[in-house]
């Protein structure tokens, strides 16, 4: 009888120590849900959701302080994906936050640019190259199409260019689902 | 040594057989259209202007990409336009093309090559000639030949693919029958470049004439001819290697990793033309077949319109369905106002028929038994249909060669292969999107970090300045007495001078 008590007390002690150590050693830093939400968001960093970027929005969503339908660049698909992740009913996109536009980038009409650097400061992903009083241009590969630079330009020399499918990026449609 | 077969595949006889395979020389087209986008890499940039006169074989567009080949004018004449035109591609998208109006003279540009003593040229020189002559895989894939040759470093075996397994296509058969000398010499050039010990020319058993004519011209002991059973997909590179050498190329691997190089027979002939005859690739042999005409093979300049080539046949006046490429792997097209490209091996012209509508999958398992790669098309079908790319990847979607054996045998007429090409394209798109998103996230986070760091640095700098100022003031205060003294002395001096003056 005394043996079993000793054995089990010993076991409890050892396992407890291991568990206690593991809880400290493998502590999850930060909220993993934020990362999961952030992975779904389109990373446009446009701020149309009324937060300063995709990550702040993800944090607000994780805390339950925002709705899942505030991200126009993510489109309805994005809202649906968020609903699935958060296990809530999906919502139609909130039009107050803007409309979902096809993927695009911006470019600068370099003849008009006066080098005011306002766009450089507005760009959330540092996609502009330029300096004070010199011509500025966009690295189109880095542009997320957030359009934040367009309203700040004092000479309106930033334009939108839509990205059309090319032969290399073409995705064929699957055959019609109308089975007879 | 050779297992001579592989599981799966389908046996289909040529649906439109001819008594004798012939090659007809097409008359010079009065206009050619040459697309600038190649199968891989960036769109080439034109190096001529509208209104320029170009000569046959002249380079009219180039890329800086080492992987790509330049584009040559296929006739001599005047450049009439550089604009977007319909090209033979399944997307139906338009792409930038150069149009040349013929002057009827077919004047060739003087080009350099090795000539018949290619043995004196080193490996890299010949590979460069091949690249500059615009040679790509003419079997249908359009993979640049020089890129393959550059990769083949420790090559021991050369496989020349003359199987032409797509039912109905006869252009390689015709080429082997009428140009055996060029093919054999071309193989010798490749042996010289790669330093391989042996070359195997693989031909299907139903092409006896081609086999015989190559056998007659082959006097090289390093080159051997092998006949393979007639079965569709035997011409796929990895399967051909498995059949001939019993070597399996792993998923994601290349033939070059195992010291094997595969080339299509028509590419070999093109290499002969480039290296010995010093002629860039400006024409190819195209099979025109189908139930609306008597099948023929035509040697035609690149960029000639499909319509013009079809008009060389005895095509009937009914409404037609058109298909380019093979019966199995080809693509249905709406119009014949498209240019022949390097990879256009065949055009089907069939009398219009109603397409059988697809029915529900009955899970009969037939597709699984014919897949030559050993994939499970049925599983892939369900996952591709639900756009579940992760599952598709688990079922090795990327190994699918899109041979369409599964679609061919499906009793429900489901076009399985189109689901797979859809899923592959979707996978590619999603991967590219994810990459872009990750870059944007990194850049955003770095910017946040940078702004914070700037703020911190600034406040630190301000604090230091403030501190320095404070210290200075404190120091001044200490010396304050002395300072006031000095001022008083100076004032006294001034007063004294003033008094003296007065």
XYZ file of C-alpha atoms in Angstrom, chain B residues 32-392:
361
model
C 3.581 35.964 -92.055
C 2.741 36.767 -88.438
C 5.375 35.954 -85.842
C 4.431 36.014 -82.130
C 6.989 37.484 -79.741
C 5.972 35.463 -76.703
C 7.720 32.132 -76.479
C 6.637 29.271 -74.343
C 8.933 30.174 -71.459
C 10.458 33.455 -70.396
C 9.755 37.044 -71.182
C 8.226 38.399 -74.348
C 10.965 39.144 -76.892
C 11.609 42.778 -77.831
C 11.473 43.612 -81.502
C 14.676 45.050 -82.948
C 13.106 46.338 -86.175
C 10.561 49.044 -86.960
C 7.387 49.082 -89.000
C 8.359 49.779 -92.607
C 11.798 48.138 -92.377
C 12.770 45.614 -95.003
C 13.872 42.311 -93.504
C 15.567 39.316 -95.074
C 14.700 35.684 -94.498
C 16.507 34.448 -91.418
C 17.126 37.912 -90.047
C 16.718 38.299 -86.285
C 13.678 40.512 -85.717
C 13.198 40.140 -81.966
C 15.404 39.184 -79.057
C 15.381 38.771 -75.314
C 18.173 39.174 -72.852
C 17.021 36.003 -71.168
C 19.713 33.361 -71.782
C 16.998 30.746 -71.693
C 15.156 32.106 -74.731
C 15.934 32.080 -78.426
C 15.747 34.996 -80.868
C 12.936 35.245 -83.400
C 13.781 35.226 -87.115
C 11.921 36.576 -90.113
C 10.631 33.590 -92.070
C 10.303 35.454 -95.357
C 11.919 38.535 -96.844
C 9.770 41.618 -97.122
C 8.474 44.688 -95.367
C 7.408 44.800 -91.724
C 3.801 45.997 -91.843
C 2.788 45.914 -88.190
C 3.890 45.186 -84.653
C 0.657 44.733 -82.753
C -1.556 42.362 -80.765
C -2.941 39.464 -82.765
C -4.586 36.126 -82.148
C -2.017 33.399 -81.616
C -2.420 29.654 -81.308
C -2.800 29.331 -77.542
C -5.552 27.743 -75.498
C -6.294 31.016 -73.711
C -7.457 32.753 -76.879
C -5.585 35.825 -75.597
C -3.967 38.152 -78.068
C -0.248 38.671 -78.001
C 2.226 40.995 -79.644
C 3.241 39.795 -83.104
C 5.357 41.104 -85.958
C 3.662 40.967 -89.368
C 5.787 40.824 -92.506
C 4.450 41.325 -96.029
C 6.424 39.185 -98.491
C 8.259 40.708 -101.430
C 8.209 37.316 -103.117
C 11.989 37.124 -103.433
C 12.809 35.104 -100.336
C 16.210 36.705 -100.067
C 18.253 35.119 -97.283
C 20.504 36.898 -94.886
C 24.122 35.723 -94.731
C 24.569 33.777 -91.539
C 27.447 32.114 -89.827
C 27.624 28.470 -88.936
C 30.154 25.732 -88.541
C 29.700 24.200 -91.944
C 30.281 20.505 -92.465
C 33.481 20.436 -90.391
C 31.579 20.931 -87.148
C 34.004 18.569 -85.426
C 36.476 21.455 -85.268
C 34.045 23.658 -83.361
C 33.895 23.323 -79.617
C 30.829 22.456 -77.640
C 29.859 25.973 -76.568
C 30.252 27.461 -80.053
C 27.820 24.942 -81.521
C 25.354 25.402 -78.657
C 25.474 29.152 -79.284
C 24.747 28.572 -82.985
C 21.804 26.434 -81.995
C 20.490 29.154 -79.706
C 20.979 31.889 -82.283
C 19.217 29.774 -84.885
C 16.084 29.767 -82.731
C 15.807 26.040 -82.221
C 13.272 24.758 -79.710
C 11.770 21.322 -79.160
C 9.595 20.830 -82.220
C 7.698 17.872 -80.782
C 5.165 20.148 -79.158
C 6.664 21.312 -75.872
C 8.817 24.062 -77.364
C 11.575 23.733 -74.778
C 14.707 25.555 -76.021
C 17.246 23.014 -77.296
C 20.317 25.004 -76.237
C 19.063 25.056 -72.632
C 18.838 21.267 -72.654
C 22.284 20.950 -74.242
C 23.814 23.344 -71.735
C 22.504 21.204 -68.905
C 23.739 17.936 -70.418
C 27.225 17.943 -68.923
C 27.934 14.311 -68.076
C 25.724 12.881 -70.736
C 26.226 9.214 -71.625
C 23.138 8.472 -73.688
C 21.322 10.475 -76.288
C 17.723 9.578 -77.045
C 16.286 10.810 -80.303
C 12.543 10.803 -80.063
C 10.989 9.684 -83.325
C 8.096 7.874 -81.714
C 5.462 10.428 -82.674
C 2.860 8.637 -80.659
C 0.000 11.116 -81.113
C -2.433 9.326 -83.428
C -2.920 11.102 -86.726
C 0.251 13.194 -86.652
C 2.696 12.220 -89.408
C 5.124 15.108 -89.669
C 8.040 13.360 -87.905
C 7.333 10.182 -89.864
C 7.548 12.183 -93.101
C 10.689 13.957 -91.924
C 12.446 10.667 -91.134
C 11.432 9.207 -94.475
C 12.549 12.143 -96.572
C 15.443 13.591 -94.567
C 17.211 10.560 -93.053
C 20.672 11.887 -93.914
C 20.052 15.168 -92.109
C 18.669 13.365 -89.069
C 21.673 11.034 -88.784
C 24.133 13.912 -89.316
C 22.211 15.940 -86.744
C 22.576 13.108 -84.247
C 26.320 13.081 -84.949
C 26.450 16.797 -84.138
C 24.658 16.136 -80.864
C 27.040 13.271 -80.070
C 29.926 15.656 -80.677
C 28.408 18.348 -78.432
C 27.455 16.101 -75.544
C 30.259 13.573 -75.789
C 27.709 10.808 -75.247
C 28.807 7.227 -75.919
C 25.633 6.191 -77.647
C 22.570 7.574 -79.323
C 19.306 5.688 -79.606
C 16.730 6.683 -82.181
C 13.339 5.452 -81.005
C 10.670 4.820 -83.625
C 7.258 3.230 -83.224
C 6.649 -0.062 -85.019
C 3.972 1.358 -87.307
C 6.544 3.595 -89.020
C 8.413 0.912 -90.961
C 9.372 3.162 -93.881
C 10.917 5.730 -91.584
C 12.826 2.993 -89.763
C 14.124 1.536 -93.017
C 15.234 4.854 -94.444
C 17.113 5.821 -91.281
C 18.681 2.343 -91.163
C 19.973 2.845 -94.712
C 21.739 6.066 -93.809
C 23.057 5.077 -90.425
C 26.726 4.099 -90.714
C 27.726 5.150 -87.233
C 28.147 2.391 -84.607
C 27.369 4.827 -81.828
C 23.894 5.385 -83.247
C 21.356 2.608 -82.881
C 17.723 2.369 -83.929
C 15.074 0.849 -81.707
C 11.509 0.041 -82.587
C 8.904 0.454 -79.913
C 5.385 -0.925 -79.746
C 2.774 1.517 -81.009
C 1.158 2.935 -77.933
C 0.100 6.463 -77.122
C 2.288 8.429 -74.663
C 5.367 6.344 -75.441
C 6.908 9.587 -76.717
C 6.746 11.332 -73.343
C 10.346 11.940 -72.303
C 10.335 10.172 -68.944
C 8.351 7.218 -70.269
C 10.632 6.899 -73.263
C 13.667 6.759 -70.989
C 11.941 4.151 -68.838
C 11.071 2.084 -71.891
C 14.491 2.234 -73.528
C 16.888 2.208 -70.597
C 14.725 1.093 -67.682
C 15.824 4.198 -65.809
C 13.177 6.073 -63.887
C 13.439 9.858 -63.623
C 12.054 10.830 -60.218
C 9.285 13.345 -59.788
C 10.673 16.842 -60.210
C 13.938 15.474 -61.624
C 15.367 15.916 -65.088
C 16.735 13.460 -67.601
C 20.003 15.405 -67.502
C 20.477 14.383 -63.845
C 20.839 10.789 -65.007
C 23.124 11.679 -67.905
C 20.458 11.322 -70.548
C 19.471 13.859 -73.185
C 16.285 13.640 -75.226
C 15.700 15.482 -78.466
C 12.930 15.286 -80.989
C 13.858 14.165 -84.524
C 12.608 17.363 -86.099
C 14.715 19.381 -83.668
C 17.689 17.250 -84.689
C 17.034 18.069 -88.332
C 16.716 21.752 -87.406
C 20.065 21.514 -85.611
C 21.584 20.041 -88.770
C 20.146 22.933 -90.803
C 21.484 25.469 -88.333
C 24.956 24.068 -87.847
C 25.784 22.690 -91.278
C 23.523 24.536 -93.712
C 23.745 27.687 -91.590
C 20.021 28.269 -91.794
C 17.977 29.386 -88.792
C 14.673 27.736 -88.057
C 12.151 29.421 -90.351
C 9.975 26.537 -91.471
C 8.555 23.287 -90.204
C 6.529 20.320 -91.379
C 2.874 20.395 -90.406
C 0.383 17.569 -90.770
C -3.077 18.598 -91.943
C -5.498 15.812 -91.209
C -9.087 15.137 -90.233
C -12.206 13.692 -91.832
C -12.909 16.791 -93.922
C -9.885 16.316 -96.206
C -7.184 13.969 -97.459
C -4.353 14.180 -94.938
C -1.102 15.775 -96.118
C 2.193 16.968 -94.695
C 3.271 20.440 -95.683
C 6.599 22.094 -95.187
C 5.583 25.615 -94.429
C 7.210 28.866 -93.336
C 6.580 29.840 -89.727
C 3.933 32.499 -89.376
C 1.824 31.330 -92.325
C -1.843 31.386 -91.387
C -3.651 28.110 -90.675
C -6.208 29.024 -93.304
C -3.650 29.291 -96.067
C -2.201 25.891 -95.192
C -5.615 24.251 -94.973
C -6.453 25.643 -98.421
C -3.628 23.557 -99.874
C -5.708 20.447 -99.208
C -8.880 19.176 -100.846
C -10.911 20.393 -97.883
C -14.690 20.121 -98.339
C -17.097 23.031 -98.030
C -18.878 22.022 -94.848
C -18.646 23.651 -91.461
C -15.561 22.464 -89.584
C -14.178 21.939 -86.131
C -10.525 22.884 -85.894
C -7.976 21.550 -83.502
C -4.274 22.297 -83.351
C -1.696 19.924 -81.973
C -2.531 16.262 -81.658
C -5.857 14.567 -81.347
C -5.115 13.863 -77.675
C -3.106 16.806 -76.375
C -4.216 19.434 -78.868
C -6.449 22.420 -78.321
C -9.738 23.190 -80.062
C -9.643 26.530 -81.817
C -12.394 28.733 -83.170
C -10.700 30.429 -86.085
C -8.038 29.577 -88.624
C -6.713 33.133 -88.762
C -3.699 32.208 -86.681
C -0.039 31.776 -87.488
C 1.802 28.449 -87.570
C 4.329 28.428 -84.727
C 7.383 26.332 -84.030
C 5.300 23.950 -81.952
C 2.374 23.580 -84.370
C 2.874 20.000 -85.511
C -0.622 19.235 -86.672
C -3.962 20.780 -87.578
C -7.149 18.724 -87.449
C -10.010 19.751 -89.706
C -13.101 17.721 -88.909
C -16.644 18.049 -90.087
C -18.633 19.763 -87.387
C -20.103 17.341 -84.892
C -21.948 17.910 -81.693
C -19.733 17.399 -78.709
C -20.892 14.683 -76.381
C -21.976 16.338 -73.140
C -20.198 15.174 -70.012
C -22.092 13.022 -67.561
C -21.518 12.354 -63.893
C -18.438 10.409 -62.884
C -19.488 6.844 -62.137
C -16.207 5.984 -60.391
C -15.525 3.174 -62.826
C -11.751 3.371 -62.281
C -10.935 3.159 -66.017
C -8.945 6.396 -65.926
C -6.795 5.087 -63.090
C -5.782 2.045 -65.134
C -4.709 3.968 -68.242
C -2.668 6.729 -66.593
C 0.875 6.116 -67.850
C 2.386 7.962 -64.886
C 0.452 5.888 -62.371
C -1.549 8.772 -60.951
C -5.172 8.561 -59.832
C -7.057 10.829 -62.251
C -10.352 10.140 -60.550
C -9.151 11.407 -57.182
C -7.439 14.340 -58.854
C -10.675 15.141 -60.672
C -12.669 15.519 -57.447
C -10.017 17.631 -55.808
C -9.423 19.817 -58.867
C -13.156 20.345 -59.202
C -13.382 21.576 -55.624
C -10.250 23.701 -56.182
C -8.482 21.904 -53.369
C -4.927 22.438 -54.551
C -3.365 21.009 -51.413
C -5.043 17.665 -51.965
C -4.142 17.766 -55.673
